[in-house]
Amino acid sequence: MSRPLPAPTDVRFEAADPVFKSYILGNAQMECLAEGFRWIEGPVWMGDWNCLLFEDIPRNRTMMWREAEGVSVWREPSDYSNGLARDRQGRLIACSHRGRCITRTEHDGSVTLLADRFEGKRLNAPNDVVVKGDGTIWFTDPLYGILSDYEGGRQEIEQPPALYRFDPRDGSLQSMSRDFDGPNGLAFSPDERRLYVSETGDQRQENPVQVLRVFDVSPDGALSNLRDFYKVEPGYTDGLAVDTDGNIWSSAEDGVHCISPEGKLLGRIFTPALVSNLCFGGSPYRNRLFLGVSHSLYAVYLNRRGARWPG
Ligand code: MG
């Protein structure tokens, strides 16, 4: 793929709260870094490699973007992977639709299967993943990836949609919640006392619910007090990112919504198409927001920093 030139777009910000204006840099503009993908997902910043990895799921490829070189194929086939994260040792964790599993890419490049079954039945299509400070790997397992042949192949549903925690220390997989129709993006608050999960609903229904929900997280990782946190309008809600103040940056149909820890809309960044997923990156400040905007990769510098390790 040849390198497309970054093209500034007419980015529009809308402050719903005055504080949001301080998050915007005076002359920063939305840059289109690359185009021509089918469906971008799973962006993760690799600070030590100084690059972004992301998925083009229907093409079955993991892509790499670097400021100097633009876009290249990093891994093909990708086993129709979706969400990506790094563990505490910097290894890549991936959600595979077709493999119905989560994997870890070791430092030598080999791929280790971490989990593909719960109580003897296959997972559905792991969607998104984060790594907690204690090294446990949390991921969502909705149905989306096995409902069509576009993102890995239609397959039989064997599990209810669920949120899981995998512990690499003993290889155990624990179901943490089945209270979602379509658990999707997820993110811990900076202090890890909260876990945000986007509910993208049952896409086989008309007008599926689109809401961010939140759990309280106890020091041992137990979840409690699940409640609605923010209704994403216009929905579609998918990936999430969190900044150092605990604001949540959520994908939405009209772009990105920035939401305070109290659940208040602070502002929006409008994009030309819906946002699938997003992450903070850029070395060393993590002050650049990378956006999967349906078929295109965008980025914008902000006067914000992503919360520590972008797990
Ligand atoms: Mg997702």
GROMACS .gro file of C-alpha atoms and ligand atoms in nm:
model
  312
    1MET     CA    1   0.000   0.000   0.000
    2SER     CA    2   0.148   0.335  -0.098
    3ARG     CA    3   0.168   0.602   0.161
    4PRO     CA    4  -0.118   0.852   0.147
    5LEU     CA    5  -0.022   1.204   0.241
    6PRO     CA    6  -0.175   1.324   0.568
    7ALA     CA    7  -0.465   1.544   0.472
    8PRO     CA    8  -0.604   1.794   0.717
    9THR     CA    9  -0.978   1.794   0.740
   10ASP     CA   10  -1.221   2.050   0.862
   11VAL     CA   11  -1.233   1.915   1.214
   12ARG     CA   12  -1.504   2.058   1.427
   13PHE     CA   13  -1.501   2.061   1.804
   14GLU     CA   14  -1.806   2.138   2.013
   15ALA     CA   15  -1.767   2.226   2.380
   16ALA     CA   16  -2.061   2.122   2.591
   17ASP     CA   17  -1.868   2.237   2.898
   18PRO     CA   18  -1.617   2.527   2.904
   19VAL     CA   19  -1.339   2.299   3.027
   20PHE     CA   20  -1.340   2.121   2.693
   21LYS     CA   21  -1.199   2.431   2.525
   22SER     CA   22  -0.882   2.388   2.729
   23TYR     CA   23  -0.843   2.038   2.585
   24ILE     CA   24  -0.821   2.172   2.230
   25LEU     CA   25  -0.491   2.296   2.090
   26GLY     CA   26  -0.516   2.622   1.901
   27ASN     CA   27  -0.408   2.516   1.557
   28ALA     CA   28  -0.431   2.140   1.588
   29GLN     CA   29  -0.620   1.980   1.306
   30MET     CA   30  -0.759   1.641   1.235
   31GLU     CA   31  -0.524   1.459   1.002
   32CYS     CA   32  -0.624   1.176   0.776
   33LEU     CA   33  -0.322   0.947   0.805
   34ALA     CA   34  -0.437   0.674   0.568
   35GLU     CA   35  -0.743   0.563   0.376
   36GLY     CA   36  -0.877   0.265   0.188
   37PHE     CA   37  -0.945   0.019   0.468
   38ARG     CA   38  -1.262  -0.183   0.511
   39TRP     CA   39  -1.314  -0.154   0.885
   40ILE     CA   40  -1.048  -0.025   1.119
   41GLU     CA   41  -1.037  -0.161   1.472
   42GLY     CA   42  -0.811  -0.224   1.767
   43PRO     CA   43  -0.570   0.072   1.756
   44VAL     CA   44  -0.290   0.041   2.011
   45TRP     CA   45   0.013   0.266   2.051
   46MET     CA   46   0.350   0.090   2.068
   47GLY     CA   47   0.562   0.356   2.232
   48ASP     CA   48   0.890   0.167   2.216
   49TRP     CA   49   0.836   0.093   1.846
   50ASN     CA   50   0.709   0.447   1.788
   51CYS     CA   51   0.419   0.318   1.586
   52LEU     CA   52   0.049   0.243   1.592
   53LEU     CA   53  -0.083  -0.106   1.530
   54PHE     CA   54  -0.443  -0.150   1.420
   55GLU     CA   55  -0.664  -0.401   1.247
   56ASP     CA   56  -0.837  -0.398   0.911
   57ILE     CA   57  -1.067  -0.681   1.012
   58PRO     CA   58  -1.239  -0.772   0.683
   59ARG     CA   59  -0.900  -0.777   0.506
   60ASN     CA   60  -0.764  -1.011   0.769
   61ARG     CA   61  -0.461  -0.788   0.831
   62THR     CA   62  -0.290  -0.616   1.119
   63MET     CA   63  -0.154  -0.283   1.001
   64MET     CA   64   0.130  -0.062   1.125
   65TRP     CA   65   0.146   0.315   1.095
   66ARG     CA   66   0.461   0.518   1.149
   67GLU     CA   67   0.501   0.892   1.112
   68ALA     CA   68   0.798   0.860   0.879
   69GLU     CA   69   0.683   0.569   0.666
   70GLY     CA   70   0.305   0.573   0.673
   71VAL     CA   71   0.114   0.246   0.664
   72SER     CA   72   0.239  -0.107   0.606
   73VAL     CA   73   0.109  -0.457   0.668
   74TRP     CA   74   0.244  -0.587   0.999
   75ARG     CA   75   0.077  -0.930   1.011
   76GLU     CA   76  -0.119  -1.121   0.751
   77PRO     CA   77  -0.329  -1.318   0.802
   78SER     CA   78  -0.437  -1.171   1.133
   79ASP     CA   79  -0.695  -1.443   1.202
   80TYR     CA   80  -0.953  -1.163   1.171
   81SER     CA   81  -0.837  -0.998   1.490
   82ASN     CA   82  -1.023  -0.710   1.647
   83GLY     CA   83  -0.923  -0.547   1.979
   84LEU     CA   84  -0.555  -0.515   2.070
   85ALA     CA   85  -0.375  -0.429   2.392
   86ARG     CA   86  -0.034  -0.470   2.549
   87ASP     CA   87   0.031  -0.663   2.865
   88ARG     CA   88   0.259  -0.544   3.145
   89GLN     CA   89   0.560  -0.693   2.966
   90GLY     CA   90   0.472  -0.509   2.645
   91ARG     CA   91   0.349  -0.817   2.460
   92LEU     CA   92   0.061  -0.780   2.218
   93ILE     CA   93  -0.273  -0.925   2.322
   94ALA     CA   94  -0.523  -0.978   2.040
   95CYS     CA   95  -0.890  -1.076   2.013
   96SER     CA   96  -0.941  -1.316   1.726
   97HIS     CA   97  -1.281  -1.345   1.562
   98ARG     CA   98  -1.210  -1.648   1.349
   99GLY     CA   99  -1.006  -1.822   1.615
  100ARG     CA  100  -1.269  -1.734   1.875
  101CYS     CA  101  -0.989  -1.671   2.118
  102ILE     CA  102  -0.743  -1.430   2.269
  103THR     CA  103  -0.375  -1.464   2.190
  104ARG     CA  104  -0.045  -1.322   2.305
  105THR     CA  105   0.241  -1.247   2.068
  106GLU     CA  106   0.563  -1.326   2.248
  107HIS     CA  107   0.881  -1.121   2.222
  108ASP     CA  108   1.021  -1.374   1.974
  109GLY     CA  109   0.716  -1.340   1.748
  110SER     CA  110   0.551  -1.671   1.830
  111VAL     CA  111   0.181  -1.661   1.914
  112THR     CA  112   0.043  -1.822   2.228
  113LEU     CA  113  -0.323  -1.917   2.261
  114LEU     CA  114  -0.446  -1.785   2.595
  115ALA     CA  115  -0.816  -1.871   2.604
  116ASP     CA  116  -1.069  -2.005   2.356
  117ARG     CA  117  -1.319  -2.190   2.574
  118PHE     CA  118  -1.530  -2.132   2.878
  119GLU     CA  119  -1.686  -2.426   3.061
  120GLY     CA  120  -1.600  -2.651   2.766
  121LYS     CA  121  -1.771  -2.443   2.497
  122ARG     CA  122  -1.603  -2.212   2.250
  123LEU     CA  123  -1.602  -1.840   2.301
  124ASN     CA  124  -1.801  -1.644   2.041
  125ALA     CA  125  -1.583  -1.369   1.893
  126PRO     CA  126  -1.372  -1.176   2.144
  127ASN     CA  127  -1.405  -0.810   2.056
  128ASP     CA  128  -1.197  -0.581   2.274
  129VAL     CA  129  -0.940  -0.619   2.549
  130VAL     CA  130  -0.758  -0.431   2.823
  131VAL     CA  131  -0.490  -0.536   3.069
  132LYS     CA  132  -0.521  -0.441   3.434
  133GLY     CA  133  -0.227  -0.335   3.649
  134ASP     CA  134  -0.210  -0.680   3.808
  135GLY     CA  135  -0.160  -0.838   3.466
  136THR     CA  136  -0.508  -0.988   3.432
  137ILE     CA  137  -0.656  -0.963   3.084
  138TRP     CA  138  -1.017  -0.843   3.055
  139PHE     CA  139  -1.210  -0.886   2.732
  140THR     CA  140  -1.559  -0.873   2.590
  141ASP     CA  141  -1.716  -1.158   2.397
  142PRO     CA  142  -2.029  -1.048   2.208
  143LEU     CA  143  -2.169  -1.224   1.903
  144TYR     CA  144  -2.085  -0.975   1.629
  145GLY     CA  145  -1.784  -1.143   1.475
  146ILE     CA  146  -1.963  -1.471   1.402
  147LEU     CA  147  -2.294  -1.329   1.275
  148SER     CA  148  -2.171  -1.277   0.918
  149ASP     CA  149  -1.898  -1.386   0.679
  150TYR     CA  150  -1.745  -1.037   0.668
  151GLU     CA  151  -1.528  -1.033   0.977
  152GLY     CA  152  -1.415  -1.390   1.018
  153GLY     CA  153  -1.701  -1.614   0.911
  154ARG     CA  154  -2.045  -1.706   1.031
  155GLN     CA  155  -2.022  -1.963   1.306
  156GLU     CA  156  -2.244  -2.122   1.564
  157ILE     CA  157  -2.314  -1.927   1.883
  158GLU     CA  158  -2.206  -2.127   2.186
  159GLN     CA  159  -2.202  -1.873   2.468
  160PRO     CA  160  -2.418  -1.588   2.588
  161PRO     CA  161  -2.248  -1.249   2.542
  162ALA     CA  162  -2.015  -1.195   2.837
  163LEU     CA  163  -1.728  -1.007   2.994
  164TYR     CA  164  -1.432  -1.225   3.093
  165ARG     CA  165  -1.116  -1.202   3.298
  166PHE     CA  166  -0.819  -1.417   3.207
  167ASP     CA  167  -0.542  -1.461   3.460
  168PRO     CA  168  -0.213  -1.550   3.289
  169ARG     CA  169  -0.061  -1.657   3.621
  170ASP     CA  170  -0.277  -1.969   3.645
  171GLY     CA  171  -0.450  -1.979   3.306
  172SER     CA  172  -0.796  -1.940   3.459
  173LEU     CA  173  -1.084  -1.779   3.274
  174GLN     CA  174  -1.365  -1.628   3.475
  175SER     CA  175  -1.698  -1.493   3.351
  176MET     CA  176  -1.737  -1.153   3.518
  177SER     CA  177  -2.073  -1.043   3.377
  178ARG     CA  178  -2.346  -1.162   3.147
  179ASP     CA  179  -2.553  -0.847   3.189
  180PHE     CA  180  -2.496  -0.722   2.835
  181ASP     CA  181  -2.655  -0.789   2.496
  182GLY     CA  182  -2.341  -0.671   2.318
  183PRO     CA  183  -2.044  -0.592   2.543
  184ASN     CA  184  -1.792  -0.408   2.328
  185GLY     CA  185  -1.519  -0.154   2.412
  186LEU     CA  186  -1.388  -0.142   2.768
  187ALA     CA  187  -1.151   0.068   2.978
  188PHE     CA  188  -1.045   0.101   3.339
  189SER     CA  189  -1.040   0.437   3.511
  190PRO     CA  190  -0.684   0.553   3.591
  191ASP     CA  191  -0.717   0.433   3.952
  192GLU     CA  192  -0.874   0.103   3.833
  193ARG     CA  193  -1.163   0.146   4.071
  194ARG     CA  194  -1.403   0.157   3.779
  195LEU     CA  195  -1.449  -0.045   3.465
  196TYR     CA  196  -1.637   0.113   3.175
  197VAL     CA  197  -1.796  -0.114   2.917
  198SER     CA  198  -1.985  -0.003   2.609
  199GLU     CA  199  -2.312  -0.183   2.543
  200THR     CA  200  -2.368  -0.194   2.170
  201GLY     CA  201  -2.679  -0.406   2.206
  202ASP     CA  202  -2.812  -0.693   2.001
  203GLN     CA  203  -2.745  -0.581   1.644
  204ARG     CA  204  -3.002  -0.830   1.515
  205GLN     CA  205  -3.272  -0.613   1.675
  206GLU     CA  206  -3.404  -0.282   1.554
  207ASN     CA  207  -3.260   0.017   1.743
  208PRO     CA  208  -3.027  -0.175   1.974
  209VAL     CA  209  -2.941   0.004   2.298
  210GLN     CA  210  -2.625   0.220   2.284
  211VAL     CA  211  -2.501   0.308   2.628
  212LEU     CA  212  -2.184   0.321   2.835
  213ARG     CA  213  -2.212   0.127   3.156
  214VAL     CA  214  -1.981   0.119   3.454
  215PHE     CA  215  -1.886  -0.122   3.732
  216ASP     CA  216  -1.718  -0.052   4.061
  217VAL     CA  217  -1.402  -0.263   4.090
  218SER     CA  218  -1.278  -0.385   4.426
  219PRO     CA  219  -0.904  -0.430   4.495
  220ASP     CA  220  -0.934  -0.804   4.431
  221GLY     CA  221  -1.099  -0.738   4.094
  222ALA     CA  222  -1.456  -0.822   4.190
  223LEU     CA  223  -1.722  -0.618   4.008
  224SER     CA  224  -2.030  -0.461   4.162
  225ASN     CA  225  -2.290  -0.189   4.119
  226LEU     CA  226  -2.334  -0.211   3.741
  227ARG     CA  227  -2.518   0.096   3.620
  228ASP     CA  228  -2.578   0.304   3.310
  229PHE     CA  229  -2.323   0.581   3.286
  230TYR     CA  230  -2.381   0.772   2.964
  231LYS     CA  231  -2.622   0.729   2.676
  232VAL     CA  232  -2.438   0.763   2.348
  233GLU     CA  233  -2.650   0.967   2.108
  234PRO     CA  234  -2.627   0.934   1.821
  235GLY     CA  235  -2.517   0.576   1.891
  236TYR     CA  236  -2.306   0.370   1.774
  237THR     CA  237  -2.080   0.314   2.068
  238ASP     CA  238  -1.775   0.091   2.041
  239GLY     CA  239  -1.419   0.163   2.155
  240LEU     CA  240  -1.316   0.371   2.457
  241ALA     CA  241  -1.008   0.560   2.573
  242VAL     CA  242  -0.937   0.729   2.906
  243ASP     CA  243  -0.719   1.031   2.981
  244THR     CA  244  -0.513   1.104   3.292
  245ASP     CA  245  -0.801   1.292   3.457
  246GLY     CA  246  -1.032   0.998   3.410
  247ASN     CA  247  -1.235   1.149   3.127
  248ILE     CA  248  -1.375   0.889   2.891
  249TRP     CA  249  -1.338   0.940   2.517
  250SER     CA  250  -1.604   0.728   2.350
  251SER     CA  251  -1.664   0.639   1.989
  252ALA     CA  252  -1.998   0.756   1.856
  253GLU     CA  253  -2.181   0.779   1.528
  254ASP     CA  254  -2.095   1.148   1.489
  255GLY     CA  255  -1.737   1.124   1.612
  256VAL     CA  256  -1.595   1.118   1.963
  257HIS     CA  257  -1.772   1.216   2.284
  258CYS     CA  258  -1.563   1.328   2.582
  259ILE     CA  259  -1.739   1.242   2.907
  260SER     CA  260  -1.640   1.341   3.260
  261PRO     CA  261  -1.604   1.077   3.537
  262GLU     CA  262  -1.942   1.206   3.658
  263GLY     CA  263  -2.103   1.103   3.330
  264LYS     CA  264  -2.140   1.455   3.190
  265LEU     CA  265  -2.076   1.530   2.823
  266LEU     CA  266  -1.784   1.774   2.807
  267GLY     CA  267  -1.750   1.803   2.434
  268ARG     CA  268  -1.743   1.633   2.096
  269ILE     CA  269  -1.506   1.596   1.806
  270PHE     CA  270  -1.699   1.546   1.485
  271THR     CA  271  -1.568   1.312   1.218
  272PRO     CA  272  -1.674   1.241   0.859
  273ALA     CA  273  -1.795   0.889   0.949
  274LEU     CA  274  -1.860   0.689   1.262
  275VAL     CA  275  -1.571   0.606   1.491
  276SER     CA  276  -1.507   0.239   1.556
  277ASN     CA  277  -1.229   0.266   1.808
  278LEU     CA  278  -0.965   0.503   1.938
  279CYS     CA  279  -0.657   0.527   2.155
  280PHE     CA  280  -0.414   0.782   2.287
  281GLY     CA  281  -0.063   0.758   2.151
  282GLY     CA  282   0.237   0.951   2.035
  283SER     CA  283   0.572   0.928   2.210
  284PRO     CA  284   0.648   1.026   2.473
  285TYR     CA  285   0.344   1.230   2.575
  286ARG     CA  286   0.046   1.015   2.467
  287ASN     CA  287  -0.123   1.339   2.364
  288ARG     CA  288  -0.241   1.235   2.021
  289LEU     CA  289  -0.579   1.071   1.975
  290PHE     CA  290  -0.583   0.808   1.699
  291LEU     CA  291  -0.921   0.729   1.553
  292GLY     CA  292  -1.047   0.445   1.341
  293VAL     CA  293  -1.304   0.634   1.134
  294SER     CA  294  -1.472   0.348   0.952
  295HIS     CA  295  -1.249   0.320   0.640
  296SER     CA  296  -0.984   0.573   0.738
  297LEU     CA  297  -0.723   0.635   1.004
  298TYR     CA  298  -0.730   0.981   1.161
  299ALA     CA  299  -0.539   1.153   1.440
  300VAL     CA  300  -0.558   1.479   1.628
  301TYR     CA  301  -0.327   1.631   1.889
  302LEU     CA  302  -0.501   1.734   2.211
  303ASN     CA  303  -0.402   1.918   2.525
  304ARG     CA  304  -0.464   1.590   2.708
  305ARG     CA  305  -0.263   1.279   2.784
  306GLY     CA  306  -0.382   0.924   2.768
  307ALA     CA  307  -0.390   0.744   3.100
  308ARG     CA  308  -0.051   0.578   3.159
  309TRP     CA  309   0.001   0.244   2.990
  310PRO     CA  310  -0.241   0.220   2.701
  311GLY     CA  311  -0.343  -0.132   2.792
  312MG      MG  312  -1.525  -0.316   1.936
   0.00000   0.00000   0.00000
